[in-house]
Amino acid sequence: MKFFVDTADIKDIKELNDLGLLDGVTTNPSLILKSGRNIIEVTKEICSIVEGPVSSEVTATEYEQIMKEAAVISKIADNICIKLPLTLDGLKACKALTSEGHKTNVTLCFSANQALLAAKAGATFISPFVGRLDDIAFDGMDLIREIRQIYDNYGFETEILAASIRTVNHVKEAALIGADVVTVPPATLKALVKHPLTDKGLEQFLADWSKTGQTIA
Ligand code: E4P
């Protein structure tokens, strides 16, 4: 399973990349707002830090304008992935951009049928939003399960990028179902390492080790 971080915060991206945990980055207009940076400048900086795909989202809603924005975004770096809304115009742009050889991420997916359309449009990634479905009392993981089955039924190569991840359990469940990628906020990604028994065990080992009076290096 690939790990993407869902942020435009350079400090967090550098830290996670240095840990060797990052396979890519996803951003969206809200995350760009939070960063306080210019979209082109911050995206370029992210692309220079991370080797894998960096999703940058268009903000236009009509096909012609989406294509104009995609032309600008695609020039930022070789590892750019153009993020497109799950609308008819977004799907049309997805088909065109994929045919031109660009990586694409179709975002704001909330149903299996939407995911089916994105796969038929040749999307590199489909982004089902798990947390936002949970927020309205649906089960976001059911959507991941349905998409996995549909894509496997037909051998679609579009990768399932589980998004709107809110908890460490979301990550585990997405992995059990077989999502190809999770995009996770930095704090949740770092929280994956936590277990009280690991902390307790380490504390005991270190206490006993200091009693030996030995050093290794
Ligand atoms: C995905 O690409 C989106 O940026 C993101 O996962 C949305 O998450 P949210 O629902 O927590 O805003």
Short mmCIF file of C-alpha atoms and ligand atoms in Angstrom, two decimals:
data_model
loop_
_atom_site.label_atom_id
_atom_site.label_comp_id
_atom_site.label_asym_id
_atom_site.label_seq_id
_atom_site.Cartn_x
_atom_site.Cartn_y
_atom_site.Cartn_z
CA MET A 1 0.00 0.00 0.00
CA LYS A 2 1.26 3.46 -0.89
CA PHE A 3 1.22 6.28 1.66
CA PHE A 4 0.45 9.80 0.49
CA VAL A 5 0.28 12.74 2.88
CA ASP A 6 -2.71 15.05 2.59
CA THR A 7 -1.23 18.49 3.20
CA ALA A 8 0.53 21.47 1.61
CA ASP A 9 2.64 22.07 4.72
CA ILE A 10 6.29 21.95 3.66
CA LYS A 11 7.64 21.23 7.16
CA ASP A 12 5.41 18.17 7.56
CA ILE A 13 6.15 16.93 4.05
CA LYS A 14 9.92 17.21 4.60
CA GLU A 15 9.73 15.42 7.94
CA LEU A 16 7.70 12.49 6.59
CA ASN A 17 9.77 12.27 3.42
CA ASP A 18 12.98 12.13 5.50
CA LEU A 19 11.48 9.21 7.44
CA GLY A 20 11.16 7.37 4.13
CA LEU A 21 7.39 7.03 4.55
CA LEU A 22 6.11 9.04 1.63
CA ASP A 23 5.03 7.76 -1.76
CA GLY A 24 3.27 10.97 -2.76
CA VAL A 25 1.29 14.03 -1.70
CA THR A 26 -2.27 15.24 -2.20
CA THR A 27 -3.38 18.84 -1.92
CA ASN A 28 -6.70 20.59 -2.48
CA PRO A 29 -7.84 24.24 -2.53
CA SER A 30 -8.61 24.18 1.22
CA LEU A 31 -5.12 22.87 2.02
CA ILE A 32 -3.56 25.56 -0.21
CA LEU A 33 -5.57 28.18 1.71
CA LYS A 34 -4.32 26.70 4.99
CA SER A 35 -0.70 26.88 3.77
CA GLY A 36 -1.02 30.60 3.06
CA ARG A 37 1.15 30.10 -0.03
CA ASN A 38 0.74 30.69 -3.77
CA ILE A 39 -0.49 27.44 -5.36
CA ILE A 40 2.17 27.29 -8.08
CA GLU A 41 5.07 28.14 -5.76
CA VAL A 42 4.13 25.75 -2.97
CA THR A 43 3.29 22.92 -5.39
CA LYS A 44 6.64 23.35 -7.13
CA GLU A 45 8.40 23.15 -3.77
CA ILE A 46 6.48 20.00 -2.80
CA CYS A 47 7.32 18.38 -6.15
CA SER A 48 11.02 19.04 -5.55
CA ILE A 49 10.91 17.31 -2.14
CA VAL A 50 8.89 14.20 -2.99
CA GLU A 51 9.66 11.81 -5.85
CA GLY A 52 6.16 10.36 -6.19
CA PRO A 53 3.00 11.93 -7.58
CA VAL A 54 1.86 15.28 -6.18
CA SER A 55 -1.83 15.96 -6.78
CA SER A 56 -2.72 19.55 -7.53
CA GLU A 57 -6.37 20.42 -8.08
CA VAL A 58 -7.93 22.52 -10.83
CA THR A 59 -10.51 25.03 -9.66
CA ALA A 60 -12.41 25.49 -12.93
CA THR A 61 -15.66 23.63 -13.49
CA GLU A 62 -16.06 23.88 -17.26
CA TYR A 63 -14.11 21.68 -19.64
CA GLU A 64 -12.26 24.38 -21.63
CA GLN A 65 -11.15 26.24 -18.51
CA ILE A 66 -10.24 22.98 -16.72
CA MET A 67 -7.96 22.17 -19.66
CA LYS A 68 -6.36 25.63 -19.49
CA GLU A 69 -5.66 25.25 -15.77
CA ALA A 70 -4.41 21.69 -16.29
CA ALA A 71 -1.93 22.99 -18.87
CA VAL A 72 -0.48 25.37 -16.27
CA ILE A 73 -0.44 22.79 -13.47
CA SER A 74 1.12 20.07 -15.61
CA LYS A 75 4.11 22.30 -16.33
CA ILE A 76 4.99 22.65 -12.64
CA ALA A 77 7.01 19.41 -12.53
CA ASP A 78 7.24 15.92 -14.01
CA ASN A 79 5.67 14.30 -10.93
CA ILE A 80 2.48 16.39 -11.03
CA CYS A 81 -0.83 14.57 -10.94
CA ILE A 82 -3.75 16.70 -12.11
CA LYS A 83 -6.67 16.53 -9.71
CA LEU A 84 -10.09 16.85 -11.32
CA PRO A 85 -13.62 17.07 -9.93
CA LEU A 86 -16.01 14.16 -10.36
CA THR A 87 -18.32 15.95 -12.81
CA LEU A 88 -19.05 15.33 -16.48
CA ASP A 89 -16.63 18.11 -17.46
CA GLY A 90 -14.02 16.77 -15.05
CA LEU A 91 -14.38 13.27 -16.54
CA LYS A 92 -14.09 14.63 -20.08
CA ALA A 93 -10.90 16.44 -19.05
CA CYS A 94 -9.67 13.25 -17.37
CA LYS A 95 -10.07 11.29 -20.60
CA ALA A 96 -8.26 13.97 -22.63
CA LEU A 97 -5.42 14.48 -20.13
CA THR A 98 -4.90 10.73 -19.64
CA SER A 99 -4.70 10.29 -23.43
CA GLU A 100 -2.02 13.00 -23.49
CA GLY A 101 -0.02 10.96 -20.95
CA HIS A 102 -0.73 12.97 -17.80
CA LYS A 103 -1.36 11.43 -14.38
CA THR A 104 -4.87 12.21 -13.13
CA ASN A 105 -6.67 12.00 -9.79
CA VAL A 106 -10.46 12.22 -9.88
CA THR A 107 -11.58 13.65 -6.57
CA LEU A 108 -14.74 14.05 -4.48
CA CYS A 109 -15.94 10.50 -5.14
CA PHE A 110 -18.87 9.43 -2.99
CA SER A 111 -20.40 6.52 -4.93
CA ALA A 112 -19.32 3.33 -6.68
CA ASN A 113 -20.93 4.50 -9.93
CA GLN A 114 -18.84 7.67 -9.84
CA ALA A 115 -15.73 5.51 -9.38
CA LEU A 116 -16.80 3.36 -12.34
CA LEU A 117 -17.04 6.47 -14.52
CA ALA A 118 -13.60 7.68 -13.39
CA ALA A 119 -12.06 4.32 -14.29
CA LYS A 120 -13.71 4.42 -17.72
CA ALA A 121 -12.26 7.93 -18.17
CA GLY A 122 -8.82 6.42 -17.57
CA ALA A 123 -8.08 8.08 -14.22
CA THR A 124 -4.74 7.18 -12.66
CA PHE A 125 -6.32 7.52 -9.20
CA ILE A 126 -9.87 7.67 -7.86
CA SER A 127 -10.30 9.46 -4.51
CA PRO A 128 -13.26 8.16 -2.48
CA PHE A 129 -13.76 10.39 0.60
CA VAL A 130 -14.19 8.02 3.54
CA GLY A 131 -14.40 10.50 6.44
CA ARG A 132 -16.94 12.78 4.79
CA LEU A 133 -19.25 9.78 4.22
CA ASP A 134 -18.83 8.73 7.87
CA ASP A 135 -19.71 12.33 8.83
CA ILE A 136 -23.19 11.94 7.32
CA ALA A 137 -23.77 8.52 8.90
CA PHE A 138 -22.79 6.41 5.87
CA ASP A 139 -19.96 3.88 6.08
CA GLY A 140 -17.06 5.25 4.02
CA MET A 141 -15.30 1.88 4.05
CA ASP A 142 -18.29 0.23 2.33
CA LEU A 143 -17.54 2.49 -0.63
CA ILE A 144 -13.89 1.41 -0.72
CA ARG A 145 -15.07 -2.23 -0.63
CA GLU A 146 -17.53 -1.71 -3.48
CA ILE A 147 -15.00 0.07 -5.68
CA ARG A 148 -12.37 -2.64 -5.02
CA GLN A 149 -14.83 -5.30 -6.16
CA ILE A 150 -15.94 -3.42 -9.27
CA TYR A 151 -12.39 -2.57 -10.35
CA ASP A 152 -11.30 -6.19 -9.80
CA ASN A 153 -14.34 -7.51 -11.71
CA TYR A 154 -13.25 -5.67 -14.82
CA GLY A 155 -9.50 -5.35 -14.34
CA PHE A 156 -9.54 -1.55 -14.22
CA GLU A 157 -6.06 -0.20 -13.54
CA THR A 158 -7.23 2.99 -11.82
CA GLU A 159 -5.75 2.99 -8.32
CA ILE A 160 -8.06 3.39 -5.34
CA LEU A 161 -6.75 6.30 -3.27
CA ALA A 162 -8.66 6.25 0.02
CA ALA A 163 -9.06 9.92 0.99
CA SER A 164 -10.60 11.98 3.78
CA ILE A 165 -8.88 9.63 6.21
CA ARG A 166 -9.48 10.70 9.79
CA THR A 167 -8.23 7.87 12.03
CA VAL A 168 -5.56 5.20 12.22
CA ASN A 169 -8.35 2.62 11.99
CA HIS A 170 -9.35 4.06 8.62
CA VAL A 171 -5.83 3.29 7.41
CA LYS A 172 -5.98 -0.30 8.69
CA GLU A 173 -9.43 -0.93 7.22
CA ALA A 174 -8.44 0.52 3.84
CA ALA A 175 -5.38 -1.75 3.84
CA LEU A 176 -7.46 -4.82 4.73
CA ILE A 177 -9.89 -4.09 1.91
CA GLY A 178 -7.05 -3.59 -0.55
CA ALA A 179 -7.06 0.13 -1.34
CA ASP A 180 -3.94 0.87 -3.40
CA VAL A 181 -3.15 4.15 -1.65
CA VAL A 182 -4.21 6.09 1.45
CA THR A 183 -3.79 9.82 1.74
CA VAL A 184 -3.49 10.74 5.37
CA PRO A 185 -3.09 13.97 7.38
CA PRO A 186 0.45 14.24 8.84
CA ALA A 187 -0.58 13.73 12.49
CA THR A 188 -2.57 10.58 11.68
CA LEU A 189 0.28 9.20 9.58
CA LYS A 190 2.70 9.65 12.49
CA ALA A 191 0.15 8.18 14.93
CA LEU A 192 0.31 4.83 13.08
CA VAL A 193 3.51 4.04 14.98
CA LYS A 194 1.98 4.45 18.43
CA HIS A 195 1.27 1.60 20.84
CA PRO A 196 1.38 1.84 24.65
CA LEU A 197 3.01 -1.59 24.95
CA THR A 198 5.82 -0.49 22.61
CA ASP A 199 6.49 2.53 24.86
CA LYS A 200 6.25 0.44 28.05
CA GLY A 201 8.49 -2.31 26.67
CA LEU A 202 11.12 0.15 25.48
CA GLU A 203 11.13 1.91 28.83
CA GLN A 204 11.77 -1.43 30.60
CA PHE A 205 14.52 -2.50 28.18
CA LEU A 206 16.30 0.84 28.57
CA ALA A 207 16.05 0.73 32.35
CA ASP A 208 17.54 -2.81 32.43
CA TRP A 209 20.19 -1.88 29.89
CA SER A 210 21.44 1.03 31.98
CA LYS A 211 21.87 -1.40 34.90
CA THR A 212 24.29 -3.52 32.83
CA GLY A 213 26.70 -0.57 32.62
CA GLN A 214 27.44 -1.56 29.01
CA THR A 215 27.53 0.48 25.80
CA ILE A 216 27.27 -0.76 22.20
CA ALA A 217 28.78 2.12 20.28
C1 E4P B 1 -8.08 14.17 -0.81
O1 E4P B 1 -7.37 14.24 -1.77
C2 E4P B 1 -8.55 15.33 -0.04
O2 E4P B 1 -7.56 16.33 -0.09
C3 E4P B 1 -8.75 15.03 1.42
O3 E4P B 1 -8.46 13.70 1.76
C4 E4P B 1 -10.00 15.57 2.00
O4 E4P B 1 -10.05 15.27 3.36
P1 E4P B 1 -11.06 15.99 4.37
O5 E4P B 1 -12.41 15.42 4.17
O6 E4P B 1 -10.53 15.67 5.74
O7 E4P B 1 -11.01 17.46 4.05
#
